[in-house]
CSV table of C-alpha atoms in Angstrom, one decimal:
chain,number,residue,atom,x,y,z
A,1,PRO,CA,-54.0,-38.2,11.9
A,2,CYS,CA,-52.8,-34.8,11.0
A,3,LEU,CA,-53.0,-31.0,11.4
A,4,PHE,CA,-54.3,-29.2,8.3
A,5,TYR,CA,-52.2,-26.3,7.1
A,6,ILE,CA,-54.7,-23.7,6.2
A,7,GLY,CA,-53.1,-20.2,6.1
A,8,HIS,CA,-50.0,-18.1,5.7
A,9,SER,CA,-49.2,-14.4,6.1
A,10,CYS,CA,-52.7,-13.7,7.6
A,11,MET,CA,-54.3,-15.1,4.5
A,12,PRO,CA,-56.6,-18.1,4.9
A,13,PHE,CA,-56.4,-20.9,2.3
A,14,ILE,CA,-59.9,-22.2,3.2
A,15,THR,CA,-63.1,-20.8,4.5
A,16,LEU,CA,-64.5,-21.5,7.9
A,17,ASP,CA,-67.3,-23.5,6.4
A,18,THR,CA,-64.7,-25.8,4.7
A,19,ALA,CA,-62.8,-26.1,8.0
A,20,GLU,CA,-66.1,-27.3,9.7
A,21,LYS,CA,-66.7,-29.8,6.9
A,22,ILE,CA,-63.2,-31.2,7.5
A,23,LEU,CA,-64.0,-31.6,11.2
A,24,GLN,CA,-67.3,-33.3,10.4
A,25,ALA,CA,-65.8,-35.6,7.8
A,26,ALA,CA,-62.7,-36.6,9.8
A,27,PRO,CA,-63.5,-36.3,13.5
A,28,GLU,CA,-60.6,-38.6,14.5
A,29,TYR,CA,-58.1,-38.0,11.8
A,30,CYS,CA,-58.3,-34.2,11.9
A,31,LEU,CA,-56.2,-33.1,14.9
A,32,GLY,CA,-56.8,-29.4,14.2
A,33,PHE,CA,-55.4,-26.6,12.0
A,34,TYR,CA,-52.5,-24.3,11.8
A,35,THR,CA,-51.3,-21.2,10.0
A,36,ALA,CA,-47.7,-19.8,9.6
A,37,GLU,CA,-45.8,-16.6,9.5
A,38,ASP,CA,-48.7,-14.4,10.3
A,39,GLU,CA,-46.5,-11.3,10.6
A,40,GLN,CA,-48.3,-8.6,8.5
A,41,VAL,CA,-48.6,-5.9,11.2
A,42,GLU,CA,-51.7,-4.2,9.8
A,43,LEU,CA,-53.5,-7.5,9.1
A,44,ILE,CA,-52.8,-9.4,12.3
A,45,PRO,CA,-55.7,-8.0,14.5
A,46,ARG,CA,-58.3,-8.4,11.8
A,47,PHE,CA,-57.1,-11.9,10.9
A,48,PHE,CA,-57.2,-13.1,14.5
A,49,GLU,CA,-60.5,-11.5,15.3
A,50,TYR,CA,-62.4,-12.6,12.3
A,51,TYR,CA,-60.8,-15.9,11.2
A,52,PHE,CA,-58.6,-17.4,14.0
A,53,LYS,CA,-61.0,-16.7,16.8
A,54,PRO,CA,-64.1,-18.4,15.1
A,55,LEU,CA,-61.8,-21.2,14.0
A,56,ALA,CA,-60.6,-21.7,17.5
A,57,ASN,CA,-64.2,-21.7,18.8
A,58,MET,CA,-65.1,-24.3,16.2
A,59,CYS,CA,-62.1,-26.4,17.4
A,60,LEU,CA,-63.5,-26.2,21.0
A,61,ARG,CA,-66.9,-27.4,19.9
A,62,TYR,CA,-65.5,-30.3,18.0
A,63,GLY,CA,-63.6,-31.8,20.9
A,64,ASN,CA,-60.8,-29.5,21.7
A,65,LYS,CA,-58.9,-29.8,18.4
A,66,ARG,CA,-55.7,-27.9,18.2
A,67,CYS,CA,-55.5,-24.4,16.7
A,68,MET,CA,-51.9,-23.4,16.0
A,69,THR,CA,-50.1,-20.4,14.6
A,70,LYS,CA,-46.3,-20.6,13.9
A,71,ASN,CA,-44.3,-17.4,13.9
A,72,LYS,CA,-40.8,-15.9,14.0
A,73,GLY,CA,-39.2,-12.7,15.2
A,74,LEU,CA,-40.8,-11.2,18.3
A,75,TRP,CA,-44.3,-12.5,17.4
A,76,TRP,CA,-44.9,-14.3,20.7
A,77,ILE,CA,-44.3,-11.2,22.8
A,78,THR,CA,-45.7,-8.5,20.5
A,79,SER,CA,-48.9,-10.0,19.0
A,80,PRO,CA,-50.5,-11.3,22.3
A,81,ALA,CA,-49.9,-7.8,23.6
A,82,ARG,CA,-52.4,-6.5,21.1
A,83,PRO,CA,-55.9,-6.8,22.6
A,84,PRO,CA,-57.8,-8.4,19.7
A,85,VAL,CA,-55.1,-11.0,19.4
A,86,PHE,CA,-55.0,-11.7,23.1
A,87,ASP,CA,-58.7,-12.2,23.1
A,88,ALA,CA,-58.7,-14.5,20.0
A,89,LEU,CA,-55.9,-16.7,21.4
A,90,PHE,CA,-56.7,-17.0,25.1
A,91,ARG,CA,-60.2,-15.9,26.2
A,92,GLU,CA,-63.4,-18.0,26.6
A,93,GLY,CA,-61.5,-21.3,26.9
A,94,ARG,CA,-59.4,-20.8,23.7
A,95,ASN,CA,-56.3,-21.0,25.8
A,96,ARG,CA,-56.9,-24.8,26.1
A,97,ILE,CA,-56.5,-25.4,22.3
A,98,THR,CA,-54.3,-22.5,21.1
A,99,MET,CA,-50.9,-24.0,20.3
A,100,ALA,CA,-47.8,-21.8,20.2
A,101,ALA,CA,-45.2,-22.6,17.6
A,102,THR,CA,-42.1,-20.9,16.1
A,103,GLU,CA,-40.4,-20.9,12.8
A,104,ASP,CA,-37.4,-18.9,13.7
A,105,SER,CA,-35.7,-19.0,10.3
A,106,ASN,CA,-33.8,-15.7,9.7
A,107,SER,CA,-35.1,-14.5,13.0
A,108,ARG,CA,-32.9,-12.0,14.9
A,109,THR,CA,-34.7,-12.5,18.2
A,110,PRO,CA,-35.4,-16.3,18.8
A,111,GLU,CA,-34.3,-16.0,22.4
A,112,MET,CA,-37.1,-13.4,23.0
A,113,ASN,CA,-39.7,-15.4,21.1
A,114,LEU,CA,-38.7,-18.4,23.3
A,115,MET,CA,-39.2,-16.4,26.5
A,116,GLY,CA,-42.5,-15.1,25.2
A,117,ARG,CA,-43.8,-18.6,24.8
A,118,GLY,CA,-42.3,-19.6,28.1
A,119,GLY,CA,-44.1,-16.8,29.8
A,120,LEU,CA,-47.4,-17.8,28.3
A,121,TRP,CA,-46.9,-21.3,29.5
A,122,GLN,CA,-46.0,-20.1,33.0
A,123,ALA,CA,-49.2,-17.9,33.0
A,124,GLY,CA,-51.4,-20.8,32.0
A,125,LEU,CA,-52.4,-18.8,28.8
A,126,ILE,CA,-51.3,-21.7,26.6
A,127,GLN,CA,-51.5,-25.4,27.4
A,128,GLN,CA,-50.4,-26.6,24.0
A,129,ASN,CA,-46.8,-25.8,22.9
A,130,ASP,CA,-45.1,-27.0,19.7
A,131,VAL,CA,-41.3,-27.5,19.8
A,132,SER,CA,-40.1,-27.3,16.2
A,133,ILE,CA,-36.9,-27.4,14.1
A,134,HIS,CA,-36.4,-26.3,10.5
A,135,SER,CA,-33.7,-26.6,7.9
A,136,ASP,CA,-33.4,-22.9,7.4
A,137,LEU,CA,-32.8,-21.9,11.0
A,138,PHE,CA,-29.2,-21.4,9.9
A,139,SER,CA,-30.0,-18.6,7.4
A,140,PHE,CA,-28.4,-15.4,8.7
A,141,ASN,CA,-28.8,-13.4,5.5
A,142,ARG,CA,-32.1,-13.0,3.7
A,143,PHE,CA,-30.4,-12.6,0.4
A,144,HIS,CA,-28.9,-16.1,0.6
A,145,GLN,CA,-31.2,-18.9,1.9
A,146,TRP,CA,-28.7,-21.4,3.2
A,147,GLU,CA,-30.4,-24.4,4.8
A,148,TYR,CA,-28.1,-27.4,4.5
A,149,PRO,CA,-26.3,-28.0,7.8
A,150,ARG,CA,-24.9,-31.5,8.0
A,151,VAL,CA,-24.6,-31.8,11.8
A,152,GLY,CA,-27.4,-32.4,14.2
A,153,HIS,CA,-26.1,-31.0,17.5
A,154,PRO,CA,-27.6,-27.5,17.1
A,155,TYR,CA,-31.1,-29.0,16.5
A,156,LEU,CA,-30.6,-31.4,19.4
A,157,ARG,CA,-29.8,-28.7,21.8
A,158,LEU,CA,-32.7,-26.6,20.7
A,159,LEU,CA,-35.1,-29.5,21.2
A,160,VAL,CA,-33.9,-30.2,24.7
A,161,ALA,CA,-33.8,-26.6,25.8
A,162,HIS,CA,-37.3,-25.7,24.4
A,163,ALA,CA,-38.9,-28.9,25.7
A,164,THR,CA,-37.9,-27.8,29.3
A,165,LEU,CA,-40.0,-24.7,28.9
A,166,GLY,CA,-43.2,-26.6,28.0
A,167,MET,CA,-43.9,-29.0,25.2
A,168,THR,CA,-46.9,-31.0,24.0
A,169,GLN,CA,-45.8,-31.6,20.4
A,170,VAL,CA,-42.6,-32.0,18.4
A,171,ASN,CA,-42.4,-30.8,14.8
A,172,SER,CA,-39.3,-31.6,12.6
A,173,ARG,CA,-38.7,-30.1,9.2
A,174,ILE,CA,-35.1,-31.0,8.6
A,175,ARG,CA,-33.4,-33.4,6.1
A,176,GLU,CA,-33.0,-36.2,8.6
A,177,TYR,CA,-34.1,-39.1,6.3
A,178,THR,CA,-33.2,-40.4,2.9
A,179,SER,CA,-36.4,-41.8,1.5
A,180,THR,CA,-37.6,-43.8,-1.5
A,181,ARG,CA,-41.0,-45.1,-2.3
A,182,GLU,CA,-40.2,-48.3,-0.4
A,183,THR,CA,-37.9,-47.2,2.4
A,184,ALA,CA,-36.9,-44.3,4.7
A,185,ASP,CA,-33.4,-44.4,6.3
A,186,ILE,CA,-32.3,-42.0,9.0
A,187,GLU,CA,-29.2,-40.1,8.1
A,188,THR,CA,-26.4,-38.8,10.3
A,189,LEU,CA,-28.2,-35.5,10.7
A,190,GLY,CA,-31.2,-37.3,12.2
A,191,LYS,CA,-29.1,-39.6,14.3
A,192,GLU,CA,-27.4,-36.6,15.9
A,193,SER,CA,-30.6,-34.7,16.5
A,194,THR,CA,-34.1,-36.1,16.6
A,195,GLY,CA,-32.9,-39.7,17.0
A,196,ILE,CA,-31.2,-38.8,20.3
A,197,PHE,CA,-34.0,-36.5,21.4
A,198,PHE,CA,-36.7,-39.1,21.0
A,199,LYS,CA,-34.6,-41.6,23.0
A,200,LEU,CA,-34.2,-39.0,25.8
A,201,LEU,CA,-38.0,-38.4,25.8
A,202,GLY,CA,-38.7,-42.2,25.8
A,203,LYS,CA,-36.4,-42.7,28.8
A,204,GLY,CA,-38.0,-39.8,30.7
A,205,LEU,CA,-34.7,-38.0,30.9
A,206,VAL,CA,-36.1,-35.0,29.1
A,207,PHE,CA,-39.7,-34.0,29.9
A,208,SER,CA,-42.1,-31.1,29.7
A,209,PRO,CA,-42.8,-29.5,33.1
A,210,LYS,CA,-45.9,-28.2,34.7
A,211,PRO,CA,-45.5,-24.4,35.2
A,212,GLU,CA,-45.1,-24.8,39.0
A,213,ASP,CA,-42.3,-27.3,38.5
A,214,ALA,CA,-40.2,-25.0,36.1
A,215,LEU,CA,-37.8,-23.5,38.7
A,216,GLY,CA,-35.3,-21.8,36.3
A,217,TYR,CA,-37.2,-18.6,36.0
A,218,SER,CA,-36.1,-15.3,37.5
A,219,THR,CA,-38.5,-13.9,40.1
A,220,VAL,CA,-38.5,-10.8,38.0
A,221,GLY,CA,-40.6,-10.9,34.8
A,222,LEU,CA,-41.4,-8.6,31.9
A,223,VAL,CA,-44.8,-7.3,30.9
A,224,MET,CA,-45.2,-6.4,27.2
A,225,HIS,CA,-47.6,-3.5,26.4
A,226,PRO,CA,-48.9,-2.7,22.9
A,227,PRO,CA,-45.8,-1.4,21.0
A,228,PRO,CA,-45.7,1.8,18.9
A,229,GLY,CA,-46.3,1.2,15.1
A,230,ASP,CA,-42.8,2.0,13.8
A,231,TRP,CA,-41.1,-0.4,16.3
A,232,LEU,CA,-43.7,-3.0,15.5
A,233,GLU,CA,-43.0,-2.8,11.8
A,234,ASP,CA,-39.3,-3.5,12.4
A,235,ALA,CA,-40.1,-6.3,14.9
A,236,HIS,CA,-42.2,-8.1,12.3
A,237,ASN,CA,-39.9,-7.6,9.4
A,238,GLY,CA,-38.8,-11.2,8.9
A,239,HIS,CA,-38.4,-11.1,5.1
A,240,SER,CA,-37.3,-7.7,3.8
A,241,PRO,CA,-33.9,-6.4,5.0
A,242,GLU,CA,-34.0,-3.7,2.3
A,243,LYS,CA,-36.7,-1.9,4.4
A,244,TRP,CA,-34.1,-0.7,7.0
A,245,VAL,CA,-34.8,2.9,8.1
A,246,GLU,CA,-32.4,4.8,10.4
A,247,ASP,CA,-34.2,5.9,13.5
A,248,GLU,CA,-32.5,7.1,16.7
A,249,GLN,CA,-35.5,6.4,18.9
A,250,LEU,CA,-35.6,2.8,17.6
A,251,HIS,CA,-31.8,2.5,18.0
A,252,GLN,CA,-32.1,3.5,21.7
A,253,ALA,CA,-35.1,1.2,22.2
A,254,VAL,CA,-35.0,-1.4,25.0
A,255,ILE,CA,-35.3,-4.1,22.4
A,256,PRO,CA,-33.6,-2.6,19.3
A,257,HIS,CA,-32.8,-3.8,15.8
A,258,ASN,CA,-35.2,-6.7,15.5
A,259,GLY,CA,-35.7,-6.9,11.7
A,260,SER,CA,-34.0,-9.3,9.4
A,261,LEU,CA,-30.6,-7.5,9.2
A,262,TRP,CA,-27.4,-9.3,8.4
A,263,GLY,CA,-27.1,-11.9,11.2
A,264,MET,CA,-23.6,-11.0,12.1
A,265,THR,CA,-24.7,-7.4,13.1
A,266,ASN,CA,-23.5,-6.7,16.7
A,267,THR,CA,-26.2,-6.6,19.3
A,268,PRO,CA,-26.2,-3.1,20.9
A,269,ASP,CA,-24.8,-2.9,24.4
A,270,HIS,CA,-28.0,-1.5,25.9
A,271,ALA,CA,-30.3,-4.2,24.3
A,272,LEU,CA,-32.3,-6.2,26.7
A,273,GLN,CA,-31.3,-9.4,25.0
A,274,LYS,CA,-27.6,-8.6,25.5
A,275,ILE,CA,-27.9,-7.7,29.2
A,276,LEU,CA,-30.1,-10.6,30.1
A,277,PHE,CA,-28.9,-13.3,27.7
A,278,ASN,CA,-25.3,-12.2,26.9
A,279,LYS,CA,-26.2,-11.9,23.2
A,280,GLN,CA,-23.3,-10.7,21.1
A,281,ARG,CA,-24.7,-10.8,17.5
A,282,GLN,CA,-28.1,-10.9,16.0
A,283,PHE,CA,-28.0,-14.5,14.8
A,284,GLY,CA,-27.8,-17.8,16.5
A,285,TYR,CA,-29.4,-17.5,19.9
A,286,GLN,CA,-32.1,-20.2,19.6
A,287,VAL,CA,-30.6,-21.6,22.9
A,288,PRO,CA,-29.6,-18.5,24.8
A,289,PRO,CA,-27.2,-18.2,27.8
A,290,THR,CA,-29.3,-17.5,30.9
A,291,PRO,CA,-26.9,-15.9,33.4
A,292,TYR,CA,-29.8,-14.5,35.5
A,293,GLY,CA,-32.3,-17.3,34.8
A,294,LEU,CA,-35.1,-17.6,32.3
A,295,VAL,CA,-37.3,-14.6,31.9
A,296,ALA,CA,-41.1,-14.9,31.7
A,297,ILE,CA,-42.5,-12.4,29.2
A,298,VAL,CA,-46.2,-11.9,29.2
A,299,PRO,CA,-48.8,-9.6,27.6
A,300,ALA,CA,-50.2,-6.7,29.6
A,301,GLU,CA,-53.7,-8.2,29.8
A,302,THR,CA,-52.3,-11.2,31.7
A,303,ASP,CA,-53.5,-11.8,35.3
A,304,LEU,CA,-50.0,-11.4,36.7
A,305,SER,CA,-50.9,-13.2,39.9
A,306,GLN,CA,-51.2,-16.5,37.9
A,307,VAL,CA,-47.7,-16.4,36.5
A,308,LYS,CA,-45.8,-19.1,38.3
A,309,GLY,CA,-42.6,-18.2,40.0
A,310,VAL,CA,-42.6,-14.4,39.3
A,311,LYS,CA,-42.8,-11.9,42.1
A,312,SER,CA,-42.1,-8.5,40.6
A,313,TRP,CA,-42.3,-7.0,37.1
A,314,TRP,CA,-40.7,-4.6,34.7
A,315,HIS,CA,-42.9,-3.2,31.9
A,316,THR,CA,-42.0,-2.4,28.3
A,317,ASP,CA,-43.5,-1.4,25.0
A,318,GLY,CA,-40.3,-2.4,23.1
A,319,VAL,CA,-39.0,1.2,23.2
A,320,TYR,CA,-39.2,2.2,26.9
A,321,ALA,CA,-39.0,0.2,30.1
A,322,TRP,CA,-40.5,1.1,33.5
A,323,LYS,CA,-41.6,-0.3,36.8
A,324,ASP,CA,-45.1,0.5,38.3
A,325,GLY,CA,-45.1,4.2,39.1
A,326,GLY,CA,-41.6,4.7,37.8
A,327,SER,CA,-40.1,6.8,35.0
A,328,ARG,CA,-40.0,5.5,31.4
A,329,LEU,CA,-36.4,4.6,30.6
A,330,THR,CA,-34.5,3.8,27.4
A,331,GLY,CA,-31.0,3.2,26.2
A,332,MET,CA,-28.2,2.5,28.7
A,333,GLU,CA,-30.2,3.9,31.6
A,334,ALA,CA,-32.8,1.3,31.2
A,335,ALA,CA,-30.2,-1.4,30.6
A,336,THR,CA,-28.3,-0.6,33.8
A,337,ARG,CA,-31.4,-0.5,36.0
A,338,MET,CA,-32.9,-3.7,34.6
A,339,GLN,CA,-29.6,-5.7,34.8
A,340,ALA,CA,-29.1,-4.8,38.4
A,341,ASP,CA,-32.6,-6.0,39.3
A,342,PHE,CA,-32.2,-9.3,37.4
A,343,ALA,CA,-28.7,-9.9,38.9
A,344,GLU,CA,-30.0,-9.4,42.4
A,345,ALA,CA,-33.0,-11.7,41.7
A,346,ALA,CA,-30.6,-14.4,40.4
A,347,GLN,CA,-29.4,-14.9,44.0
A,348,ARG,CA,-32.8,-16.2,44.9
A,349,LEU,CA,-32.9,-18.9,42.2
A,350,PRO,CA,-32.9,-22.4,43.6
A,351,PHE,CA,-29.9,-23.2,41.4
A,352,GLN,CA,-27.7,-20.3,40.4
A,353,GLN,CA,-24.9,-20.6,37.8
A,354,HIS,CA,-21.5,-19.0,38.0
A,355,GLY,CA,-18.8,-18.7,35.3
A,356,GLU,CA,-19.2,-18.3,31.5
A,357,PRO,CA,-23.0,-18.6,31.2
A,358,VAL,CA,-24.8,-21.5,29.6
A,359,PHE,CA,-28.5,-22.2,29.1
A,360,LEU,CA,-29.8,-23.5,32.4
A,361,ASN,CA,-33.2,-24.7,33.4
A,362,SER,CA,-34.0,-26.6,36.6
A,363,LEU,CA,-37.2,-28.7,36.9
A,364,ARG,CA,-38.8,-30.4,39.8
A,365,VAL,CA,-39.0,-34.1,39.2
A,366,ALA,CA,-40.6,-35.0,42.5
A,367,GLN,CA,-40.4,-33.8,46.1
A,368,ASP,CA,-36.8,-33.3,47.0
A,369,HIS,CA,-35.6,-34.3,43.5
A,370,TYR,CA,-34.6,-31.8,40.8
A,371,ARG,CA,-33.2,-32.1,37.3
A,372,LEU,CA,-30.9,-29.4,35.8
A,373,PHE,CA,-30.3,-29.0,32.1
A,374,LEU,CA,-27.1,-27.2,31.3
A,375,ILE,CA,-26.7,-26.6,27.5
A,376,ASP,CA,-23.9,-25.1,25.5
A,377,PRO,CA,-25.5,-22.1,23.8
A,378,GLY,CA,-22.9,-21.6,21.0
A,379,TRP,CA,-24.6,-22.3,17.7
A,380,LEU,CA,-21.8,-20.8,15.6
A,381,ASP,CA,-19.0,-21.3,18.1
A,382,PRO,CA,-19.6,-24.3,20.4
A,383,ALA,CA,-17.3,-24.4,23.4
A,384,ASP,CA,-16.6,-26.4,26.5
A,385,HIS,CA,-17.8,-24.8,29.7
A,386,GLU,CA,-17.0,-25.3,33.3
A,387,VAL,CA,-20.0,-24.1,35.4
A,388,THR,CA,-20.4,-23.8,39.1
A,389,ILE,CA,-23.9,-24.3,40.5
A,390,GLU,CA,-24.8,-22.7,43.8
A,391,ILE,CA,-27.8,-24.3,45.6
A,392,HIS,CA,-30.1,-21.8,47.4
A,393,LEU,CA,-32.3,-24.4,49.0
A,394,GLU,CA,-32.3,-25.6,52.6
A,395,GLY,CA,-30.9,-29.0,53.4
A,396,GLU,CA,-28.1,-31.4,52.3
A,397,PHE,CA,-28.0,-32.6,48.7
A,398,THR,CA,-26.3,-35.1,46.4
A,399,ALA,CA,-25.7,-34.3,42.7
A,400,GLN,CA,-25.1,-36.8,39.8
A,401,ASP,CA,-24.1,-36.3,36.2
A,402,THR,CA,-27.1,-38.3,35.0
A,403,LEU,CA,-25.8,-39.3,31.5
A,404,ASN,CA,-22.4,-40.3,32.8
A,405,HIS,CA,-23.6,-41.8,36.1
A,406,ARG,CA,-20.9,-39.8,37.9
A,407,GLU,CA,-21.3,-38.3,41.4
A,408,LEU,CA,-20.5,-34.6,41.7
A,409,SER,CA,-18.9,-33.3,44.9
A,410,ILE,CA,-20.9,-30.7,46.8
A,411,ARG,CA,-19.0,-28.3,49.1
A,412,GLU,CA,-20.6,-25.3,50.8
A,413,ASN,CA,-23.7,-25.7,48.7
A,414,ARG,CA,-21.7,-25.6,45.4
A,415,PHE,CA,-20.7,-28.1,42.8
A,416,THR,CA,-18.9,-27.8,39.5
A,417,VAL,CA,-19.9,-29.5,36.3
A,418,ASP,CA,-18.5,-29.6,32.7
A,419,VAL,CA,-20.7,-28.8,29.8
A,420,PRO,CA,-19.2,-30.2,26.5
A,421,ALA,CA,-19.1,-28.2,23.3
A,422,GLY,CA,-22.1,-28.6,21.2
A,423,LEU,CA,-23.9,-30.7,23.8
A,424,PHE,CA,-25.5,-30.6,27.2
A,425,THR,CA,-25.2,-32.0,30.7
A,426,ILE,CA,-28.1,-33.3,32.8
A,427,VAL,CA,-27.6,-33.2,36.6
A,428,ASP,CA,-30.0,-34.8,39.1
A,429,VAL,CA,-29.9,-33.1,42.5
A,430,ARG,CA,-31.6,-34.8,45.5
A,431,ARG,CA,-32.2,-33.6,49.0
A,432,ILE,CA,-31.0,-36.2,51.5
A,433,ASN,CA,-31.5,-34.3,54.8
């Protein structure tokens, strides 16, 4: 059984008639179809209205086959904000079979792309989510495509973190095996990444949550409105760093500098991704720190009442940010106001972290049983972390470092846990009274 790869760059490889013939000829073996890197700004609405939408309708008719698009940059917050794309992906039952995927190679905003997919999951707009890893996730310069890391821990951390935001499929495109015609042997790279991850899945230690059981989200969310054209061109520039244009308005944008610049470029102090995710440079935040919790980002046509866990909203078009009825803000003024709101909301998280921030998500396993995933976010500079967790729930609790079977002492609703460099810690918290 397989997914058929049928398009790239908003260009179909096959006609819709051919796709239907595949579905008719292989009703069991054809799991669905996917396209990749559909980032051409001017072509996206037409491609999704006249190709992806009828393809998705066909997939519905033939037994809910998957219809996936895999994209980098800011795609999963910008494209669904464009009305024809929102319609093609989510309306008339297509949300049941639309599968969201990323290929964040040379991406300068993987943390935002992740929060966009997470927001769609929390809103019920997607029910199929692909968690994928690629060899070239380490490329931080478009002029030199480096894709030969020899350690697995960055991939392992990505898989665990992304799975906790919703996952129905895993896709691995790394050099984890040495294969011949007769054999396929897993290498160290695979043993340190997918090998461990699949064992964690098999044991039920890592799992994909229902939206209502994902408790790591801030009660403040972000609504994405259709962005202006020049900002959108930069946001979707995943392949052409030579197209940089100096623009003061874009520099002061709430989400600035999103194209494929040199990855070591410093993230501006006013950037949303810096104030919310402690981002210091444009490369390497596939697993972001979450000092104020995860942030659900959803398109403007979303029914906001259906987004699990979010109570209030900021709005943005990429350049400006505003609250309902409020002034449109940009630069440091927007950053200061938004950071204050998210910091205040963090005090209402069921589990709030203190100290040097790590990636934290907390999932409900069962009534009175919670599982916390604390992950070192440092791709280029992994480091040990000591994190204090404050419990904002009623009752008395126990906490256990799940992988080490070690009880953690809770005093005044707080406990401290170590997160090792390049790895993660899983903590099970249970209410006992």
